[in-house]
Every structure is written in C-alpha cells, then in structure tokens.
Amino acid sequence: KQDAPLNIKDWSDQDNKDLGGYLRWNSYLSERHRLFYVATPKVACTTLKWWFAAVEGCAEDLRKITDSGETDPDLIVHDSFHKVAPNVTGLSLQDLREALESDSFFRFALVRNPYKRLFSAWQSKLLLREPLQIGPYVGTDFYHHPIESAADIAKAFEGFLEHLAENETPSYWDHHWTPQADLLRPDLISYSCLAKIEDNEKLAAKLREWLGDCLPNPFQGHRTNES
C-alpha cells in the first residue's frame, strides 16, 4: 500500500519549477487506467514509454512520425510522444495534480544500479556520439580521447567521471547522468511502486494487480541493456 499522497501546494517554488519542468516531458498519464509513470533516463524508459503508448492506443500513430530528431526509429518515443498524445505527456503541473495527489492513481518509476546507469548513458550518448547529447561536450578532453582498446574506454569513461565531479555536480547538464533521486524526488512524490530494473518482476506484478491480465507485461520479450 502506498503512503498518503503528497500535496503539491506544499512544494517550494523551486520544486515547482524544477520537478514540474521535469515531469512535463518525462511523465506519462493514463486517465483511463489511472496510471502515472515517471521515466528515468537509461532505466528501461524506451521500453516503458512504448508500453505506455500501446496502453493508450497511440503506438501506431507514433511510429508514423517522420520529423523526429532521434537517430533510431525506436527512439522517436522520446521526442514525439506528445505530438500524438498531448493528453498523456507534455502536461503542466496543474494538469498532473490529481495524478500526483489522489490515491486513485498508481504512480510508478524504475531505478537502476547507478554505476551501470552512468556507464550506459556515457556509452550510448557520448561514446557513440548521439547528436542530441554531444553539444556541450565536444570541447572536453575526455570526449576526444582515442578509443582503440578496452583500456582506452576505461580511461575515457574515467575522464567523463572527473568532468562530472569537477564541472557539473550538483547541477548536471543532462538528465541522463543526473542522480535518480534528484529526478524522481520520492520525497515529494508518493510512489505506489518504486522498483529496481534488476528486479522488474516486482513492478510487473504490481501492474498486473492494478490492471488485471488484460494488458501485456511491459518487460515481456525485452531485456535490460547491460552492454
């Protein structure tokens, strides 16, 4: 059973600005199923967003999007979901008020081993030169470290960690390496289920309990990317 929901009127002005801004583009609301999902970058968020699109019946329309800035067709779910379902994501804090405060909503999020999450984020966004993320980093030394061996990968990643410690903490430039607690704010949002991706069956079971067996397991046929 979840704790009593927290009232957003008790949030500070800074919390309203920061968390409200994050939730606008990283939370997903289903009025029909009384679901509220807060996405965590690099924690099965692509899988869960597509599942949410299927639940809301807009996955087919989403796949027809042709003006996405993402480089992979599967990733259009990150920058285009609001175009086909403005009632699901891209919502203001006031639009999310009931979902945040009412015990009639199932609020959930996933977290991951922070070291694995950080390595995965660096690898997919910076090492592999994802255009939407590399902008602020093209002038750094670690970004240009030559990669010819596993040892080079280790050195480049270490350089990235040193950069974060020296230049970005505590205000990170990108949500992909912002600490999970700073994004999800469990001190302000009363989650019905805050689960680890390493034990995603916990969340799957809670969703079955809430939704019944009429909707698919979001992790069926998918695996956590541990590469």
mmCIF file of C-alpha atoms in Angstrom:
data_model
loop_
_atom_site.group_PDB
_atom_site.id
_atom_site.type_symbol
_atom_site.label_atom_id
_atom_site.label_comp_id
_atom_site.label_asym_id
_atom_site.label_seq_id
_atom_site.Cartn_x
_atom_site.Cartn_y
_atom_site.Cartn_z
ATOM 1 C CA LYS A 1 0.000 0.000 0.000
ATOM 2 C CA GLN A 2 1.331 3.442 -0.915
ATOM 3 C CA ASP A 3 1.847 6.213 1.594
ATOM 4 C CA ALA A 4 -0.605 9.079 1.687
ATOM 5 C CA PRO A 5 -0.073 11.201 -1.453
ATOM 6 C CA LEU A 6 1.801 14.459 -1.004
ATOM 7 C CA ASN A 7 0.066 17.743 -1.814
ATOM 8 C CA ILE A 8 1.837 19.813 -4.459
ATOM 9 C CA LYS A 9 0.767 23.015 -2.728
ATOM 10 C CA ASP A 10 3.405 22.147 -0.134
ATOM 11 C CA TRP A 11 6.196 22.116 -2.730
ATOM 12 C CA SER A 12 8.591 25.047 -2.760
ATOM 13 C CA ASP A 13 8.706 27.453 -5.705
ATOM 14 C CA GLN A 14 11.994 25.860 -6.760
ATOM 15 C CA ASP A 15 10.469 22.368 -6.586
ATOM 16 C CA ASN A 16 7.547 23.547 -8.677
ATOM 17 C CA LYS A 17 9.952 24.883 -11.286
ATOM 18 C CA ASP A 18 12.450 22.011 -11.319
ATOM 19 C CA LEU A 19 10.248 18.989 -10.725
ATOM 20 C CA GLY A 20 7.323 20.464 -12.624
ATOM 21 C CA GLY A 21 9.607 21.046 -15.595
ATOM 22 C CA TYR A 22 10.950 17.507 -15.442
ATOM 23 C CA LEU A 23 7.508 15.941 -15.130
ATOM 24 C CA ARG A 24 6.178 17.895 -18.107
ATOM 25 C CA TRP A 25 8.299 15.919 -20.578
ATOM 26 C CA ASN A 26 9.188 12.832 -18.554
ATOM 27 C CA SER A 27 5.901 11.706 -17.037
ATOM 28 C CA TYR A 28 3.059 9.760 -18.662
ATOM 29 C CA LEU A 29 -0.572 9.872 -17.598
ATOM 30 C CA SER A 30 -3.362 7.421 -18.350
ATOM 31 C CA GLU A 31 -6.723 8.675 -17.130
ATOM 32 C CA ARG A 32 -8.373 5.518 -18.448
ATOM 33 C CA HIS A 33 -6.230 3.160 -16.391
ATOM 34 C CA ARG A 34 -5.398 5.623 -13.579
ATOM 35 C CA LEU A 35 -1.664 5.202 -14.197
ATOM 36 C CA PHE A 36 1.129 7.717 -13.737
ATOM 37 C CA TYR A 37 4.661 6.827 -14.854
ATOM 38 C CA VAL A 38 7.742 8.966 -14.216
ATOM 39 C CA ALA A 39 10.528 7.994 -16.603
ATOM 40 C CA THR A 40 14.165 7.613 -15.546
ATOM 41 C CA PRO A 41 16.620 8.027 -18.451
ATOM 42 C CA LYS A 42 18.660 4.862 -19.095
ATOM 43 C CA VAL A 43 16.362 2.715 -16.959
ATOM 44 C CA ALA A 44 14.181 0.851 -19.490
ATOM 45 C CA CYS A 45 12.496 4.136 -20.332
ATOM 46 C CA THR A 46 12.255 3.392 -24.069
ATOM 47 C CA THR A 47 10.566 0.064 -23.312
ATOM 48 C CA LEU A 48 8.147 1.582 -20.810
ATOM 49 C CA LYS A 49 7.248 4.545 -22.999
ATOM 50 C CA TRP A 50 6.363 2.232 -25.905
ATOM 51 C CA TRP A 51 4.350 0.092 -23.493
ATOM 52 C CA PHE A 52 2.527 3.211 -22.332
ATOM 53 C CA ALA A 53 1.885 4.185 -25.949
ATOM 54 C CA ALA A 54 0.378 0.732 -26.563
ATOM 55 C CA VAL A 55 -1.738 1.012 -23.419
ATOM 56 C CA GLU A 56 -3.073 4.369 -24.637
ATOM 57 C CA GLY A 57 -3.599 3.087 -28.193
ATOM 58 C CA CYS A 58 -1.269 5.563 -29.893
ATOM 59 C CA ALA A 59 1.786 3.393 -30.700
ATOM 60 C CA GLU A 60 0.805 3.024 -34.373
ATOM 61 C CA ASP A 61 0.417 6.792 -34.824
ATOM 62 C CA LEU A 62 3.723 7.345 -33.047
ATOM 63 C CA ARG A 63 5.563 5.065 -35.475
ATOM 64 C CA LYS A 64 4.290 7.190 -38.374
ATOM 65 C CA ILE A 65 6.172 10.265 -37.132
ATOM 66 C CA THR A 66 8.757 11.388 -39.702
ATOM 67 C CA ASP A 67 10.166 14.619 -38.249
ATOM 68 C CA SER A 68 11.873 13.253 -35.121
ATOM 69 C CA GLY A 69 15.379 14.437 -34.260
ATOM 70 C CA GLU A 70 16.303 10.984 -32.958
ATOM 71 C CA THR A 71 18.695 8.761 -34.913
ATOM 72 C CA ASP A 72 16.949 5.444 -34.195
ATOM 73 C CA PRO A 73 13.268 4.761 -35.078
ATOM 74 C CA ASP A 74 12.701 3.233 -31.625
ATOM 75 C CA LEU A 75 13.841 6.482 -30.006
ATOM 76 C CA ILE A 76 11.127 8.644 -31.561
ATOM 77 C CA VAL A 77 9.079 7.815 -28.485
ATOM 78 C CA HIS A 78 11.278 10.260 -26.543
ATOM 79 C CA ASP A 79 10.739 13.421 -28.561
ATOM 80 C CA SER A 80 7.447 12.759 -30.373
ATOM 81 C CA PHE A 81 5.031 11.125 -27.903
ATOM 82 C CA HIS A 82 3.438 14.480 -27.033
ATOM 83 C CA LYS A 83 2.628 15.099 -30.707
ATOM 84 C CA VAL A 84 0.265 12.131 -30.937
ATOM 85 C CA ALA A 85 -0.948 12.075 -27.330
ATOM 86 C CA PRO A 86 -0.928 15.550 -25.733
ATOM 87 C CA ASN A 87 -3.285 14.198 -23.081
ATOM 88 C CA VAL A 88 -0.585 11.725 -21.944
ATOM 89 C CA THR A 89 2.652 13.727 -21.823
ATOM 90 C CA GLY A 90 3.745 17.349 -22.111
ATOM 91 C CA LEU A 91 1.285 18.240 -19.360
ATOM 92 C CA SER A 92 1.544 21.106 -16.892
ATOM 93 C CA LEU A 93 1.868 20.552 -13.170
ATOM 94 C CA GLN A 94 -1.747 21.578 -12.669
ATOM 95 C CA ASP A 95 -2.831 19.024 -15.267
ATOM 96 C CA LEU A 96 -0.942 16.389 -13.262
ATOM 97 C CA ARG A 97 -2.281 17.466 -9.888
ATOM 98 C CA GLU A 98 -4.827 14.675 -9.433
ATOM 99 C CA ALA A 99 -2.364 12.008 -10.566
ATOM 100 C CA LEU A 100 0.173 13.296 -8.046
ATOM 101 C CA GLU A 101 -2.208 13.699 -5.147
ATOM 102 C CA SER A 102 -5.009 11.143 -5.460
ATOM 103 C CA ASP A 103 -4.790 7.628 -4.042
ATOM 104 C CA SER A 104 -6.893 6.505 -7.016
ATOM 105 C CA PHE A 105 -3.755 6.601 -9.227
ATOM 106 C CA PHE A 106 -0.993 4.011 -9.456
ATOM 107 C CA ARG A 107 2.261 6.006 -9.556
ATOM 108 C CA PHE A 108 5.408 4.148 -10.554
ATOM 109 C CA ALA A 109 9.040 4.571 -11.582
ATOM 110 C CA LEU A 110 12.140 2.419 -12.053
ATOM 111 C CA VAL A 111 15.699 2.835 -10.792
ATOM 112 C CA ARG A 112 18.947 1.060 -11.651
ATOM 113 C CA ASN A 113 22.404 0.372 -10.254
ATOM 114 C CA PRO A 114 23.788 3.940 -10.519
ATOM 115 C CA TYR A 115 27.233 2.927 -11.801
ATOM 116 C CA LYS A 116 25.744 0.791 -14.604
ATOM 117 C CA ARG A 117 23.279 3.536 -15.458
ATOM 118 C CA LEU A 118 26.013 6.153 -15.689
ATOM 119 C CA PHE A 119 28.260 3.952 -17.846
ATOM 120 C CA SER A 120 25.352 3.087 -20.129
ATOM 121 C CA ALA A 121 24.444 6.769 -20.504
ATOM 122 C CA TRP A 122 28.012 7.812 -21.309
ATOM 123 C CA GLN A 123 28.407 4.931 -23.754
ATOM 124 C CA SER A 124 25.211 5.485 -25.741
ATOM 125 C CA LYS A 125 25.150 9.277 -25.697
ATOM 126 C CA LEU A 126 28.786 10.401 -25.764
ATOM 127 C CA LEU A 127 30.989 7.462 -26.769
ATOM 128 C CA LEU A 128 28.656 6.687 -29.695
ATOM 129 C CA ARG A 129 28.206 10.400 -30.474
ATOM 130 C CA GLU A 130 24.439 10.801 -30.150
ATOM 131 C CA PRO A 131 23.791 14.167 -31.889
ATOM 132 C CA LEU A 132 21.190 15.384 -29.390
ATOM 133 C CA GLN A 133 23.563 14.982 -26.409
ATOM 134 C CA ILE A 134 27.104 15.732 -27.568
ATOM 135 C CA GLY A 135 26.829 19.521 -27.973
ATOM 136 C CA PRO A 136 28.106 20.657 -24.545
ATOM 137 C CA TYR A 137 30.933 18.094 -24.537
ATOM 138 C CA VAL A 138 32.720 18.483 -27.879
ATOM 139 C CA GLY A 139 35.279 20.796 -26.302
ATOM 140 C CA THR A 140 36.253 18.494 -23.436
ATOM 141 C CA ASP A 141 39.390 16.365 -23.324
ATOM 142 C CA PHE A 142 37.612 13.116 -22.421
ATOM 143 C CA TYR A 143 35.334 13.416 -25.452
ATOM 144 C CA HIS A 144 38.314 13.326 -27.819
ATOM 145 C CA HIS A 145 40.216 10.519 -26.078
ATOM 146 C CA PRO A 146 41.213 7.983 -28.781
ATOM 147 C CA ILE A 147 39.381 4.648 -28.479
ATOM 148 C CA GLU A 148 41.420 1.698 -29.715
ATOM 149 C CA SER A 149 41.153 -0.765 -26.822
ATOM 150 C CA ALA A 150 39.171 -1.644 -23.706
ATOM 151 C CA ALA A 151 41.761 0.274 -21.676
ATOM 152 C CA ASP A 152 41.029 3.376 -23.749
ATOM 153 C CA ILE A 153 37.320 3.014 -22.990
ATOM 154 C CA ALA A 154 38.126 2.865 -19.272
ATOM 155 C CA LYS A 155 40.302 5.997 -19.490
ATOM 156 C CA ALA A 156 37.716 7.927 -21.479
ATOM 157 C CA PHE A 157 34.969 6.978 -19.023
ATOM 158 C CA GLU A 158 37.183 7.959 -16.090
ATOM 159 C CA GLY A 159 37.730 11.324 -17.771
ATOM 160 C CA PHE A 160 33.962 11.733 -18.063
ATOM 161 C CA LEU A 161 33.531 10.962 -14.345
ATOM 162 C CA GLU A 162 36.212 13.505 -13.453
ATOM 163 C CA HIS A 163 34.480 16.073 -15.634
ATOM 164 C CA LEU A 164 31.151 15.446 -13.849
ATOM 165 C CA ALA A 165 32.762 15.778 -10.415
ATOM 166 C CA GLU A 166 34.645 18.952 -11.281
ATOM 167 C CA ASN A 167 32.200 20.778 -13.540
ATOM 168 C CA GLU A 168 28.623 19.574 -13.232
ATOM 169 C CA THR A 169 27.774 18.404 -9.730
ATOM 170 C CA PRO A 170 25.296 19.177 -8.242
ATOM 171 C CA SER A 171 23.573 20.801 -11.257
ATOM 172 C CA TYR A 172 24.038 18.346 -14.096
ATOM 173 C CA TRP A 173 23.797 19.404 -17.724
ATOM 174 C CA ASP A 174 21.881 16.325 -18.847
ATOM 175 C CA HIS A 175 19.147 14.192 -17.273
ATOM 176 C CA HIS A 176 20.900 11.023 -18.424
ATOM 177 C CA TRP A 177 23.535 11.409 -15.702
ATOM 178 C CA THR A 178 21.578 13.366 -13.134
ATOM 179 C CA PRO A 179 21.209 11.207 -9.970
ATOM 180 C CA GLN A 180 17.980 9.260 -9.974
ATOM 181 C CA ALA A 181 16.758 10.600 -6.625
ATOM 182 C CA ASP A 182 17.114 14.151 -7.958
ATOM 183 C CA LEU A 183 14.885 13.311 -10.920
ATOM 184 C CA LEU A 184 12.243 11.144 -9.272
ATOM 185 C CA ARG A 185 12.035 13.074 -5.972
ATOM 186 C CA PRO A 186 10.465 10.358 -3.811
ATOM 187 C CA ASP A 187 10.455 12.933 -1.010
ATOM 188 C CA LEU A 188 7.781 14.851 -2.955
ATOM 189 C CA ILE A 189 6.007 12.108 -4.937
ATOM 190 C CA SER A 190 4.411 9.192 -3.119
ATOM 191 C CA TYR A 191 5.067 6.279 -5.477
ATOM 192 C CA SER A 192 2.846 3.225 -5.403
ATOM 193 C CA CYS A 193 5.823 1.253 -6.708
ATOM 194 C CA LEU A 194 9.443 2.391 -6.986
ATOM 195 C CA ALA A 195 11.215 -0.701 -8.277
ATOM 196 C CA LYS A 196 14.703 -1.724 -9.388
ATOM 197 C CA ILE A 197 15.105 -2.686 -13.039
ATOM 198 C CA GLU A 198 17.227 -5.608 -11.849
ATOM 199 C CA ASP A 199 14.027 -6.919 -10.216
ATOM 200 C CA ASN A 200 11.473 -5.706 -12.747
ATOM 201 C CA GLU A 201 9.091 -8.577 -11.923
ATOM 202 C CA LYS A 202 8.155 -6.601 -8.804
ATOM 203 C CA LEU A 203 6.768 -3.812 -10.961
ATOM 204 C CA ALA A 204 5.209 -6.251 -13.450
ATOM 205 C CA ALA A 205 3.359 -7.974 -10.594
ATOM 206 C CA LYS A 206 2.116 -4.656 -9.192
ATOM 207 C CA LEU A 207 0.884 -3.601 -12.633
ATOM 208 C CA ARG A 208 -0.953 -6.913 -13.057
ATOM 209 C CA GLU A 209 -2.551 -6.397 -9.669
ATOM 210 C CA TRP A 210 -3.674 -2.895 -10.673
ATOM 211 C CA LEU A 211 -4.664 -3.539 -14.298
ATOM 212 C CA GLY A 212 -5.607 -7.202 -14.302
ATOM 213 C CA ASP A 213 -4.414 -9.533 -17.059
ATOM 214 C CA CYS A 214 -5.905 -7.524 -19.916
ATOM 215 C CA LEU A 215 -2.681 -5.601 -20.635
ATOM 216 C CA PRO A 216 0.735 -7.073 -21.505
ATOM 217 C CA ASN A 217 3.730 -7.246 -19.207
ATOM 218 C CA PRO A 218 5.915 -4.263 -20.240
ATOM 219 C CA PHE A 219 9.045 -6.397 -19.935
ATOM 220 C CA GLN A 220 7.775 -9.403 -21.872
ATOM 221 C CA GLY A 221 10.212 -10.035 -24.694
ATOM 222 C CA HIS A 222 12.556 -7.262 -23.561
ATOM 223 C CA ARG A 223 15.760 -7.369 -21.567
ATOM 224 C CA THR A 224 17.691 -4.746 -19.644
ATOM 225 C CA ASN A 225 20.544 -3.426 -21.771
ATOM 226 C CA GLU A 226 23.617 -4.397 -19.756
ATOM 227 C CA SER A 227 26.093 -3.877 -22.606
#
